[in-house]
């Protein structure tokens, strides 16, 4: 291995450790929203360069996490003096608006890689270096998905088109898609693999429409060898984007190019996705990832502990975690990281008691689902209204809208019936709740600020 690639590996593993520590410090919700999208660009002369997709995220990360990033990183490597965050522009200059206004500060002097790689970076999203086949633990619940993903990555032909992967959050869909991409990069370096979320696909399409370079957009997406679209449920109800994806899909299938798509449920259960799209999705192979079982959770914990260099975690602790954190793999990892971070900090071996102590909140969350009280509290905080207004009869928009949002979330996140929800909101009738749910649903279609609020709240409540 050359010196420079060894150095690059060092930096990668420093970055991995910095991320792990940050994640346990800030919690999963903040980590996923702000820190996970950061990608490592390079390290030179003691300066680390990270990239984020948008200006908004850059500003947020800089104002909230810059100091912490720098100090964690200088713990890892004393030679690091600065951590800079820049915007990684989503499209190439040629395909960009000519006024040059948006998100182009930060010099884009990325070098290296042939033509395909550069384009992959432009239209695709960065790949997480940890998400490889080697790091994926296989068990009963995910064996079909894993085998299918490996097949797609391994063969020069198209084994099934598309590969549709589905399962609940945090069960490894994104991991498998990145793993396919890494594998192909290694095995067929000339194949152009593009991975991106359906959300990013939509965003790029809307930009292309707005700036009238739809042709360039179409051309870019239709000439790749492998196209992977993550979380397709995101474009439910977004008809124009779906239509474009549908045409892209057909064009690629015609040219015998591989498509991989993921979703949070089976094609037939994808509400808001057009019928013709659904029927395309089942043309190839549909592979579901089931909820984890105990064996798989234990296997994952053992492998993660080993990767983190923590061989001395008593098996009893791992078993305890595998029994108690049943929600998803992301939380399981988070739990382990917190326990490891704690024992690192206090320098004592891990016991069952400290584990229970450190994870009190997580363990409780895994015991019970989110409650209507939690929802009301969060929503009131978020919109800056009094908790009492969740129950009050006031009808001013400033309180009525947040109240409707809370009812909407109560319907979405709990298994309570409409009358039960109504009672929790100051004894309102079930038709009021139904109306609120419909209204928010409708508004979210067109009001992006509101739909962001709701998404954010949902995410905070779910972790
Ligand atoms: P999804 O996209 O389905 O929501 P992710 O792929 O983001 O889930 O997985 C969440 C986290 O759990 C990631 O850190 C991933 O590496 C990890 N993970 C999920 N399944 C496995 C597995 N079988 N083996 C190892 N890690 C896993
Ligand atoms: Mg995912």
Short mmCIF file of C-alpha atoms and ligand atoms in Angstrom, two decimals:
data_model
loop_
_atom_site.label_atom_id
_atom_site.label_comp_id
_atom_site.label_asym_id
_atom_site.label_seq_id
_atom_site.Cartn_x
_atom_site.Cartn_y
_atom_site.Cartn_z
CA UNK A 1 0.00 0.00 0.00
CA UNK A 2 1.39 3.39 -0.93
CA UNK A 3 2.06 6.04 1.69
CA UNK A 4 -0.65 8.25 0.39
CA UNK A 5 -3.35 5.63 0.40
CA UNK A 6 -2.30 4.63 3.88
CA UNK A 7 -2.58 8.23 4.96
CA UNK A 8 -5.98 8.42 3.32
CA UNK A 9 -7.08 5.38 5.29
CA UNK A 10 -5.90 7.02 8.49
CA UNK A 11 -7.94 10.07 7.78
CA UNK A 12 -10.96 7.91 6.97
CA UNK A 13 -10.70 6.10 10.25
CA UNK A 14 -10.16 9.33 12.19
CA UNK A 15 -13.30 10.63 10.56
CA UNK A 16 -15.13 7.47 11.52
CA UNK A 17 -14.16 7.89 15.14
CA UNK A 18 -14.99 11.59 15.18
CA UNK A 19 -18.43 10.76 13.79
CA UNK A 20 -18.99 8.03 16.32
CA UNK A 21 -18.14 10.34 19.19
CA UNK A 22 -20.24 13.17 17.84
CA UNK A 23 -23.16 10.88 17.37
CA UNK A 24 -23.08 9.75 20.95
CA UNK A 25 -22.72 13.35 22.11
CA UNK A 26 -25.51 14.91 20.11
CA UNK A 27 -27.93 11.99 19.81
CA UNK A 28 -29.33 10.27 16.78
CA UNK A 29 -31.84 12.88 15.72
CA UNK A 30 -29.38 15.76 15.47
CA UNK A 31 -26.73 13.49 14.07
CA UNK A 32 -28.93 12.21 11.27
CA UNK A 33 -30.21 15.64 10.39
CA UNK A 34 -26.99 17.59 10.39
CA UNK A 35 -23.89 15.52 10.76
CA UNK A 36 -24.58 12.39 8.82
CA UNK A 37 -24.75 14.25 5.49
CA UNK A 38 -21.22 15.55 5.98
CA UNK A 39 -18.74 13.90 3.70
CA UNK A 40 -15.01 13.88 4.01
CA UNK A 41 -13.34 15.51 1.03
CA UNK A 42 -9.67 15.69 1.98
CA UNK A 43 -7.06 16.56 4.55
CA UNK A 44 -4.13 18.74 3.64
CA UNK A 45 -1.64 20.70 5.71
CA UNK A 46 -3.55 20.14 8.89
CA UNK A 47 -6.81 21.28 7.39
CA UNK A 48 -9.68 18.90 7.06
CA UNK A 49 -12.27 19.62 4.45
CA UNK A 50 -15.83 18.38 4.80
CA UNK A 51 -18.67 18.94 2.40
CA UNK A 52 -22.43 19.29 2.79
CA UNK A 53 -25.06 19.49 0.05
CA UNK A 54 -26.58 22.89 0.81
CA UNK A 55 -25.71 26.31 2.11
CA UNK A 56 -28.30 26.04 4.81
CA UNK A 57 -26.70 22.91 6.20
CA UNK A 58 -23.25 24.40 5.94
CA UNK A 59 -24.28 27.40 8.01
CA UNK A 60 -25.98 25.26 10.57
CA UNK A 61 -23.10 22.85 10.94
CA UNK A 62 -20.58 25.67 11.18
CA UNK A 63 -22.51 27.56 13.81
CA UNK A 64 -23.42 24.55 15.92
CA UNK A 65 -20.72 21.98 15.51
CA UNK A 66 -17.56 23.55 14.11
CA UNK A 67 -15.77 23.89 17.45
CA UNK A 68 -16.68 20.41 18.52
CA UNK A 69 -15.56 18.95 15.19
CA UNK A 70 -12.22 20.67 15.45
CA UNK A 71 -11.55 19.65 19.01
CA UNK A 72 -12.62 16.03 18.52
CA UNK A 73 -10.46 15.85 15.46
CA UNK A 74 -7.43 17.30 17.11
CA UNK A 75 -7.85 14.64 19.79
CA UNK A 76 -7.56 12.10 17.01
CA UNK A 77 -4.69 13.76 15.27
CA UNK A 78 -2.80 16.64 16.86
CA UNK A 79 -1.70 17.93 13.48
CA UNK A 80 -5.25 18.97 12.62
CA UNK A 81 -5.59 22.72 13.03
CA UNK A 82 -8.81 23.46 11.21
CA UNK A 83 -11.95 21.76 10.01
CA UNK A 84 -13.58 23.54 7.10
CA UNK A 85 -17.04 22.87 5.81
CA UNK A 86 -17.89 23.71 2.27
CA UNK A 87 -20.81 23.27 -0.01
CA UNK A 88 -20.62 20.47 -2.50
CA UNK A 89 -22.70 21.92 -5.32
CA UNK A 90 -25.38 19.56 -6.55
CA UNK A 91 -24.80 20.12 -10.27
CA UNK A 92 -21.99 20.86 -12.69
CA UNK A 93 -21.40 24.42 -13.91
CA UNK A 94 -22.48 23.53 -17.44
CA UNK A 95 -25.83 22.28 -16.22
CA UNK A 96 -26.36 25.14 -13.79
CA UNK A 97 -28.29 28.36 -13.96
CA UNK A 98 -26.21 31.06 -15.54
CA UNK A 99 -26.77 33.68 -12.86
CA UNK A 100 -24.46 31.65 -10.65
CA UNK A 101 -26.34 32.72 -7.58
CA UNK A 102 -27.05 29.54 -5.69
CA UNK A 103 -24.73 27.66 -3.47
CA UNK A 104 -21.62 28.07 -5.54
CA UNK A 105 -19.29 29.63 -3.06
CA UNK A 106 -16.52 27.36 -1.91
CA UNK A 107 -14.22 26.61 -4.78
CA UNK A 108 -15.06 23.41 -6.52
CA UNK A 109 -11.61 22.14 -7.24
CA UNK A 110 -12.25 18.47 -6.80
CA UNK A 111 -9.67 16.50 -8.68
CA UNK A 112 -8.92 12.90 -9.54
CA UNK A 113 -11.19 10.15 -10.74
CA UNK A 114 -12.09 9.68 -14.37
CA UNK A 115 -15.05 11.18 -16.11
CA UNK A 116 -17.67 8.79 -14.76
CA UNK A 117 -16.71 9.36 -11.14
CA UNK A 118 -16.95 13.09 -11.50
CA UNK A 119 -20.42 12.82 -12.89
CA UNK A 120 -21.46 10.37 -10.23
CA UNK A 121 -20.54 12.94 -7.67
CA UNK A 122 -22.51 15.59 -9.48
CA UNK A 123 -25.82 13.87 -9.85
CA UNK A 124 -25.45 11.24 -7.19
CA UNK A 125 -24.89 11.44 -3.45
CA UNK A 126 -21.68 10.53 -1.62
CA UNK A 127 -21.28 6.99 -0.37
CA UNK A 128 -20.66 6.14 3.26
CA UNK A 129 -17.33 4.28 3.51
CA UNK A 130 -18.70 2.10 6.31
CA UNK A 131 -21.55 0.75 4.24
CA UNK A 132 -19.88 -2.21 2.54
CA UNK A 133 -20.85 -5.85 2.10
CA UNK A 134 -18.05 -6.82 4.49
CA UNK A 135 -19.62 -4.74 7.24
CA UNK A 136 -23.09 -6.10 6.68
CA UNK A 137 -24.17 -8.87 9.01
CA UNK A 138 -26.42 -11.42 7.42
CA UNK A 139 -29.21 -13.21 9.23
CA UNK A 140 -32.56 -14.73 8.45
CA UNK A 141 -34.37 -11.39 8.24
CA UNK A 142 -32.11 -9.93 5.57
CA UNK A 143 -30.59 -12.88 3.75
CA UNK A 144 -32.63 -12.53 0.59
CA UNK A 145 -31.96 -8.81 0.29
CA UNK A 146 -28.29 -9.36 0.93
CA UNK A 147 -27.97 -12.14 -1.62
CA UNK A 148 -29.81 -10.11 -4.23
CA UNK A 149 -27.66 -7.06 -3.60
CA UNK A 150 -24.52 -9.12 -3.89
CA UNK A 151 -25.68 -10.61 -7.13
CA UNK A 152 -26.33 -7.18 -8.61
CA UNK A 153 -22.90 -6.01 -7.52
CA UNK A 154 -21.09 -9.08 -8.66
CA UNK A 155 -22.17 -9.90 -12.16
CA UNK A 156 -21.47 -8.09 -15.38
CA UNK A 157 -24.98 -8.64 -16.70
CA UNK A 158 -28.27 -7.42 -15.27
CA UNK A 159 -29.66 -10.27 -13.16
CA UNK A 160 -33.05 -8.72 -12.46
CA UNK A 161 -34.45 -5.34 -13.22
CA UNK A 162 -35.21 -3.59 -11.05
CA UNK A 163 -34.03 -4.86 -7.70
CA UNK A 164 -36.55 -3.47 -5.26
CA UNK A 165 -35.47 -3.52 -1.62
CA UNK A 166 -37.92 -2.71 1.09
CA UNK A 167 -38.18 -2.65 4.86
CA UNK A 168 -38.70 -0.40 7.85
CA UNK A 169 -36.32 2.35 8.90
CA UNK A 170 -32.85 1.51 10.04
CA UNK A 171 -32.84 -2.04 8.74
CA UNK A 172 -30.05 -1.67 6.20
CA UNK A 173 -31.56 -0.60 2.88
CA UNK A 174 -29.21 2.31 2.38
CA UNK A 175 -26.31 0.24 3.63
CA UNK A 176 -26.95 -2.42 0.99
CA UNK A 177 -27.29 0.11 -1.80
CA UNK A 178 -24.01 1.78 -0.91
CA UNK A 179 -22.43 -1.64 -0.66
CA UNK A 180 -23.52 -2.44 -4.21
CA UNK A 181 -21.95 0.80 -5.39
CA UNK A 182 -18.67 0.21 -3.55
CA UNK A 183 -18.48 -3.30 -4.86
CA UNK A 184 -19.03 -2.25 -8.45
CA UNK A 185 -16.48 0.53 -8.11
CA UNK A 186 -13.95 -2.06 -7.08
CA UNK A 187 -14.83 -4.74 -9.55
CA UNK A 188 -15.93 -2.79 -12.62
CA UNK A 189 -14.25 0.60 -12.29
CA UNK A 190 -15.55 1.76 -15.64
CA UNK A 191 -19.19 1.30 -14.86
CA UNK A 192 -20.93 4.44 -13.88
CA UNK A 193 -22.94 3.94 -10.72
CA UNK A 194 -25.20 6.66 -9.45
CA UNK A 195 -26.81 6.47 -6.03
CA UNK A 196 -29.19 9.09 -4.71
CA UNK A 197 -32.33 9.49 -2.67
CA UNK A 198 -35.67 9.97 -4.38
CA UNK A 199 -35.75 13.29 -2.59
CA UNK A 200 -32.56 14.39 -4.27
CA UNK A 201 -33.81 13.13 -7.60
CA UNK A 202 -36.87 15.28 -7.18
CA UNK A 203 -34.88 18.27 -6.11
CA UNK A 204 -32.62 18.01 -9.15
CA UNK A 205 -35.55 17.53 -11.46
CA UNK A 206 -37.32 20.58 -10.11
CA UNK A 207 -34.17 22.61 -10.56
CA UNK A 208 -33.83 21.38 -14.10
CA UNK A 209 -37.41 22.42 -14.81
CA UNK A 210 -36.93 25.78 -13.22
CA UNK A 211 -33.70 26.51 -15.06
CA UNK A 212 -34.81 24.90 -18.28
CA UNK A 213 -32.19 22.25 -18.58
CA UNK A 214 -34.43 19.24 -18.52
CA UNK A 215 -32.64 17.82 -21.54
CA UNK A 216 -29.33 17.81 -19.69
CA UNK A 217 -31.04 16.25 -16.70
CA UNK A 218 -32.57 13.47 -18.79
CA UNK A 219 -29.33 12.83 -20.60
CA UNK A 220 -27.36 12.55 -17.35
CA UNK A 221 -29.66 10.06 -15.74
CA UNK A 222 -30.27 7.99 -18.82
CA UNK A 223 -26.66 7.30 -19.58
CA UNK A 224 -25.57 5.71 -16.32
CA UNK A 225 -24.86 1.98 -15.99
CA UNK A 226 -26.43 1.52 -12.60
CA UNK A 227 -29.01 3.83 -11.09
CA UNK A 228 -30.00 3.48 -7.45
CA UNK A 229 -32.88 5.48 -6.00
CA UNK A 230 -33.27 5.32 -2.24
CA UNK A 231 -36.54 5.85 -0.33
CA UNK A 232 -38.87 6.04 -3.29
CA UNK A 233 -41.82 6.58 -0.93
CA UNK A 234 -40.61 10.15 -0.70
CA UNK A 235 -42.07 10.96 -4.10
CA UNK A 236 -45.51 9.59 -3.25
CA UNK A 237 -48.02 12.09 -4.53
CA UNK A 238 -45.37 14.02 -6.48
CA UNK A 239 -46.74 13.27 -9.88
CA UNK A 240 -44.36 15.08 -12.19
CA UNK A 241 -41.32 13.67 -10.48
CA UNK A 242 -42.83 10.21 -10.62
CA UNK A 243 -43.50 10.59 -14.27
CA UNK A 244 -39.92 11.58 -14.92
CA UNK A 245 -38.62 8.69 -12.86
CA UNK A 246 -40.91 6.37 -14.76
CA UNK A 247 -39.49 7.50 -18.11
CA UNK A 248 -35.93 7.32 -16.82
CA UNK A 249 -36.68 3.85 -15.56
CA UNK A 250 -38.01 2.68 -18.92
CA UNK A 251 -35.14 4.23 -20.83
CA UNK A 252 -32.61 2.46 -18.63
CA UNK A 253 -34.39 -0.88 -18.78
CA UNK A 254 -34.47 -0.58 -22.58
CA UNK A 255 -30.73 -0.09 -22.61
CA UNK A 256 -30.26 -2.99 -20.26
CA UNK A 257 -28.88 -0.90 -17.43
CA UNK A 258 -29.35 -1.91 -13.82
CA UNK A 259 -31.82 -0.17 -11.54
CA UNK A 260 -32.06 -0.59 -7.79
CA UNK A 261 -34.83 1.07 -5.83
CA UNK A 262 -35.66 1.05 -2.15
CA UNK A 263 -38.83 1.86 -0.30
CA UNK A 264 -40.26 1.59 3.17
CA UNK A 265 -42.95 -0.87 2.11
CA UNK A 266 -43.83 -3.29 -0.66
CA UNK A 267 -44.68 -1.88 -4.09
CA UNK A 268 -48.36 -2.67 -3.74
CA UNK A 269 -48.52 -0.86 -0.40
CA UNK A 270 -46.86 2.30 -1.64
CA UNK A 271 -49.67 4.82 -1.34
CA UNK A 272 -49.44 7.75 -3.68
CA UNK A 273 -47.28 5.97 -6.22
CA UNK A 274 -48.91 5.57 -9.60
CA UNK A 275 -50.13 2.14 -10.63
CA UNK A 276 -47.95 1.90 -13.71
CA UNK A 277 -44.90 2.66 -11.59
CA UNK A 278 -45.90 0.07 -9.01
CA UNK A 279 -46.28 -2.54 -11.68
CA UNK A 280 -42.81 -1.72 -13.03
CA UNK A 281 -41.35 -2.11 -9.56
CA UNK A 282 -42.33 -5.76 -9.39
CA UNK A 283 -40.90 -6.68 -12.78
CA UNK A 284 -37.60 -7.75 -11.36
CA UNK A 285 -36.86 -9.01 -7.90
CA UNK A 286 -38.62 -7.71 -4.81
CA UNK A 287 -36.64 -8.42 -1.66
CA UNK A 288 -37.87 -7.44 1.77
CA UNK A 289 -35.81 -6.90 4.87
CA UNK A 290 -37.70 -8.08 7.91
CA UNK A 291 -37.41 -6.68 11.40
CA UNK A 292 -34.27 -7.93 13.12
CA UNK A 293 -34.38 -10.98 15.30
CA UNK A 294 -32.33 -11.55 18.43
CA UNK A 295 -29.62 -13.56 16.69
CA UNK A 296 -29.03 -10.91 14.07
CA UNK A 297 -28.94 -8.13 16.64
CA UNK A 298 -26.37 -9.99 18.66
CA UNK A 299 -24.27 -10.66 15.58
CA UNK A 300 -24.36 -7.01 14.61
CA UNK A 301 -23.36 -5.92 18.10
CA UNK A 302 -20.44 -8.31 18.17
CA UNK A 303 -19.17 -7.11 14.86
CA UNK A 304 -19.59 -3.42 15.72
CA UNK A 305 -17.87 -3.85 19.05
CA UNK A 306 -14.99 -5.52 17.28
CA UNK A 307 -14.81 -2.79 14.67
CA UNK A 308 -14.69 -0.19 17.38
CA UNK A 309 -11.73 -2.04 18.85
CA UNK A 310 -13.68 -2.84 21.99
CA UNK A 311 -13.10 -6.55 22.42
CA UNK A 312 -13.57 -6.38 26.13
CA UNK A 313 -17.28 -5.68 26.15
CA UNK A 314 -18.74 -8.54 28.18
CA UNK A 315 -20.99 -10.76 26.10
CA UNK A 316 -23.65 -10.35 28.78
CA UNK A 317 -23.87 -6.66 27.92
CA UNK A 318 -24.22 -7.37 24.23
CA UNK A 319 -26.92 -9.91 24.95
CA UNK A 320 -28.71 -7.43 27.15
CA UNK A 321 -28.67 -4.85 24.37
CA UNK A 322 -29.80 -7.37 21.77
CA UNK A 323 -32.73 -8.26 23.99
CA UNK A 324 -33.76 -4.79 24.87
CA UNK A 325 -33.11 -2.55 21.84
CA UNK A 326 -35.41 -4.09 19.32
CA UNK A 327 -36.49 -1.12 17.24
CA UNK A 328 -33.85 -1.05 14.53
CA UNK A 329 -30.17 -1.41 13.79
CA UNK A 330 -29.48 2.29 13.86
CA UNK A 331 -30.62 2.52 17.47
CA UNK A 332 -28.76 -0.58 18.34
CA UNK A 333 -25.54 0.95 17.03
CA UNK A 334 -26.29 4.19 18.83
CA UNK A 335 -26.77 2.31 22.09
CA UNK A 336 -23.51 0.44 21.75
CA UNK A 337 -21.64 3.62 20.88
CA UNK A 338 -22.98 5.37 23.91
CA UNK A 339 -21.94 2.57 26.19
CA UNK A 340 -18.47 2.49 24.64
CA UNK A 341 -18.10 6.26 24.83
CA UNK A 342 -19.09 6.21 28.45
CA UNK A 343 -16.67 3.52 29.44
CA UNK A 344 -13.92 5.31 27.52
CA UNK A 345 -14.62 8.52 29.33
CA UNK A 346 -14.80 7.18 32.84
CA UNK A 347 -12.17 4.52 32.18
CA UNK A 348 -14.08 1.76 33.90
CA UNK A 349 -15.20 -1.56 32.47
CA UNK A 350 -18.77 -1.81 31.34
CA UNK A 351 -21.28 -3.33 33.71
CA UNK A 352 -24.94 -4.08 33.34
CA UNK A 353 -25.71 -1.35 35.79
CA UNK A 354 -23.81 1.36 33.97
CA UNK A 355 -25.35 0.19 30.72
CA UNK A 356 -28.83 0.59 32.13
CA UNK A 357 -27.89 3.94 33.51
CA UNK A 358 -26.39 5.31 30.33
CA UNK A 359 -29.22 4.05 28.18
CA UNK A 360 -32.14 4.81 30.43
CA UNK A 361 -33.96 6.93 27.86
CA UNK A 362 -33.37 4.54 24.97
CA UNK A 363 -34.49 1.56 26.97
CA UNK A 364 -37.62 3.34 27.98
CA UNK A 365 -38.32 4.38 24.40
CA UNK A 366 -37.99 0.79 23.30
CA UNK A 367 -40.49 -0.22 25.92
CA UNK A 368 -43.22 2.10 24.90
CA UNK A 369 -44.21 3.87 21.74
CA UNK A 370 -44.53 7.58 21.45
CA UNK A 371 -47.52 8.99 23.37
CA UNK A 372 -49.94 11.74 22.52
CA UNK A 373 -48.60 13.73 25.47
CA UNK A 374 -45.08 13.61 23.98
CA UNK A 375 -46.44 14.78 20.67
CA UNK A 376 -48.37 17.68 22.17
CA UNK A 377 -45.37 18.78 24.15
CA UNK A 378 -42.98 18.66 21.21
CA UNK A 379 -45.34 20.38 18.84
CA UNK A 380 -46.15 23.14 21.32
CA UNK A 381 -42.44 23.71 21.89
CA UNK A 382 -41.71 23.72 18.21
CA UNK A 383 -44.36 26.30 17.37
CA UNK A 384 -43.84 28.26 20.52
CA UNK A 385 -47.34 28.00 21.88
CA UNK A 386 -48.54 27.02 25.33
CA UNK A 387 -49.13 23.36 26.00
CA UNK A 388 -52.55 24.33 27.34
CA UNK A 389 -53.51 25.48 23.85
CA UNK A 390 -53.49 21.89 22.72
CA UNK A 391 -56.61 21.44 24.83
CA UNK A 392 -58.09 24.93 24.67
CA UNK A 393 -60.96 26.08 22.52
CA UNK A 394 -59.01 28.94 20.96
CA UNK A 395 -59.38 28.96 17.21
CA UNK A 396 -56.80 31.55 16.17
CA UNK A 397 -54.71 30.16 13.32
CA UNK A 398 -51.51 30.54 15.36
CA UNK A 399 -52.71 27.90 17.79
CA UNK A 400 -55.20 26.00 15.67
CA UNK A 401 -52.65 24.99 13.04
CA UNK A 402 -50.10 23.56 15.49
CA UNK A 403 -52.95 21.75 17.19
CA UNK A 404 -53.90 20.20 13.86
CA UNK A 405 -50.29 19.20 13.29
CA UNK A 406 -50.28 17.48 16.66
CA UNK A 407 -53.49 15.62 15.82
CA UNK A 408 -52.00 14.59 12.51
CA UNK A 409 -48.88 13.25 14.19
CA UNK A 410 -50.95 11.50 16.82
CA UNK A 411 -52.80 9.69 14.07
CA UNK A 412 -49.57 8.84 12.26
CA UNK A 413 -47.37 7.83 15.14
CA UNK A 414 -49.70 6.20 17.64
CA UNK A 415 -52.29 3.50 17.33
CA UNK A 416 -54.95 5.62 19.02
CA UNK A 417 -58.35 5.88 17.37
CA UNK A 418 -59.82 9.19 16.21
CA UNK A 419 -62.22 9.48 19.20
CA UNK A 420 -59.36 8.72 21.61
CA UNK A 421 -57.23 11.40 20.00
CA UNK A 422 -60.13 13.84 20.13
CA UNK A 423 -60.52 13.27 23.86
CA UNK A 424 -56.84 14.03 24.40
CA UNK A 425 -57.28 17.38 22.68
CA UNK A 426 -59.73 18.92 25.11
CA UNK A 427 -62.57 16.54 24.34
CA UNK A 428 -62.93 17.29 20.65
CA UNK A 429 -65.14 15.28 18.37
CA UNK A 430 -63.58 12.56 16.18
CA UNK A 431 -64.69 14.41 13.03
CA UNK A 432 -62.56 17.37 14.11
CA UNK A 433 -59.56 15.09 14.30
CA UNK A 434 -60.35 13.59 10.93
CA UNK A 435 -60.66 17.03 9.44
CA UNK A 436 -57.31 18.07 10.96
CA UNK A 437 -55.57 14.99 9.57
CA UNK A 438 -56.91 15.63 6.08
CA UNK A 439 -56.18 19.31 6.22
CA UNK A 440 -52.54 18.85 7.21
CA UNK A 441 -52.15 16.16 4.62
CA UNK A 442 -53.45 18.55 1.96
CA UNK A 443 -51.43 21.51 3.12
CA UNK A 444 -48.24 19.49 3.16
CA UNK A 445 -48.56 18.85 -0.56
CA UNK A 446 -48.00 22.50 -1.37
CA UNK A 447 -46.59 24.13 1.71
CA UNK A 448 -43.00 23.02 1.92
CA UNK A 449 -42.32 24.92 5.13
CA UNK A 450 -45.13 23.10 6.86
CA UNK A 451 -44.13 19.74 5.48
CA UNK A 452 -40.58 20.31 6.71
CA UNK A 453 -41.88 21.18 10.16
CA UNK A 454 -43.92 18.00 10.24
CA UNK A 455 -41.03 15.85 9.02
CA UNK A 456 -38.69 17.33 11.57
CA UNK A 457 -41.15 16.74 14.38
CA UNK A 458 -41.79 13.23 13.22
CA UNK A 459 -38.11 12.47 13.21
CA UNK A 460 -37.58 13.93 16.65
CA UNK A 461 -40.46 11.95 18.03
CA UNK A 462 -39.41 8.71 16.45
CA UNK A 463 -35.90 8.54 17.84
P1 LIG B 1 -32.35 2.13 6.22
O1 LIG B 1 -31.79 2.75 4.97
O2 LIG B 1 -33.04 0.83 5.94
O3 LIG B 1 -33.18 3.06 7.02
P2 LIG B 1 -29.58 2.01 6.98
O4 LIG B 1 -29.04 1.28 5.83
O5 LIG B 1 -29.32 3.47 7.04
O6 LIG B 1 -31.14 1.74 7.16
O7 LIG B 1 -29.04 1.32 8.31
C1 LIG B 1 -29.03 1.97 9.57
C2 LIG B 1 -27.75 1.66 10.29
O8 LIG B 1 -27.73 0.30 10.67
C3 LIG B 1 -26.52 1.88 9.44
O9 LIG B 1 -25.50 2.39 10.23
C4 LIG B 1 -26.17 0.47 8.96
O10 LIG B 1 -24.78 0.33 8.74
C5 LIG B 1 -26.62 -0.37 10.11
N1 LIG B 1 -27.08 -1.70 9.69
C6 LIG B 1 -28.31 -2.05 9.28
N2 LIG B 1 -28.38 -3.37 9.03
C7 LIG B 1 -27.15 -3.86 9.27
C8 LIG B 1 -26.57 -5.17 9.18
N3 LIG B 1 -27.29 -6.23 8.80
N4 LIG B 1 -25.27 -5.30 9.51
C9 LIG B 1 -24.55 -4.24 9.90
N5 LIG B 1 -25.03 -2.99 10.02
C10 LIG B 1 -26.32 -2.79 9.71
MG1 LIG B 2 -32.06 4.64 4.27
#
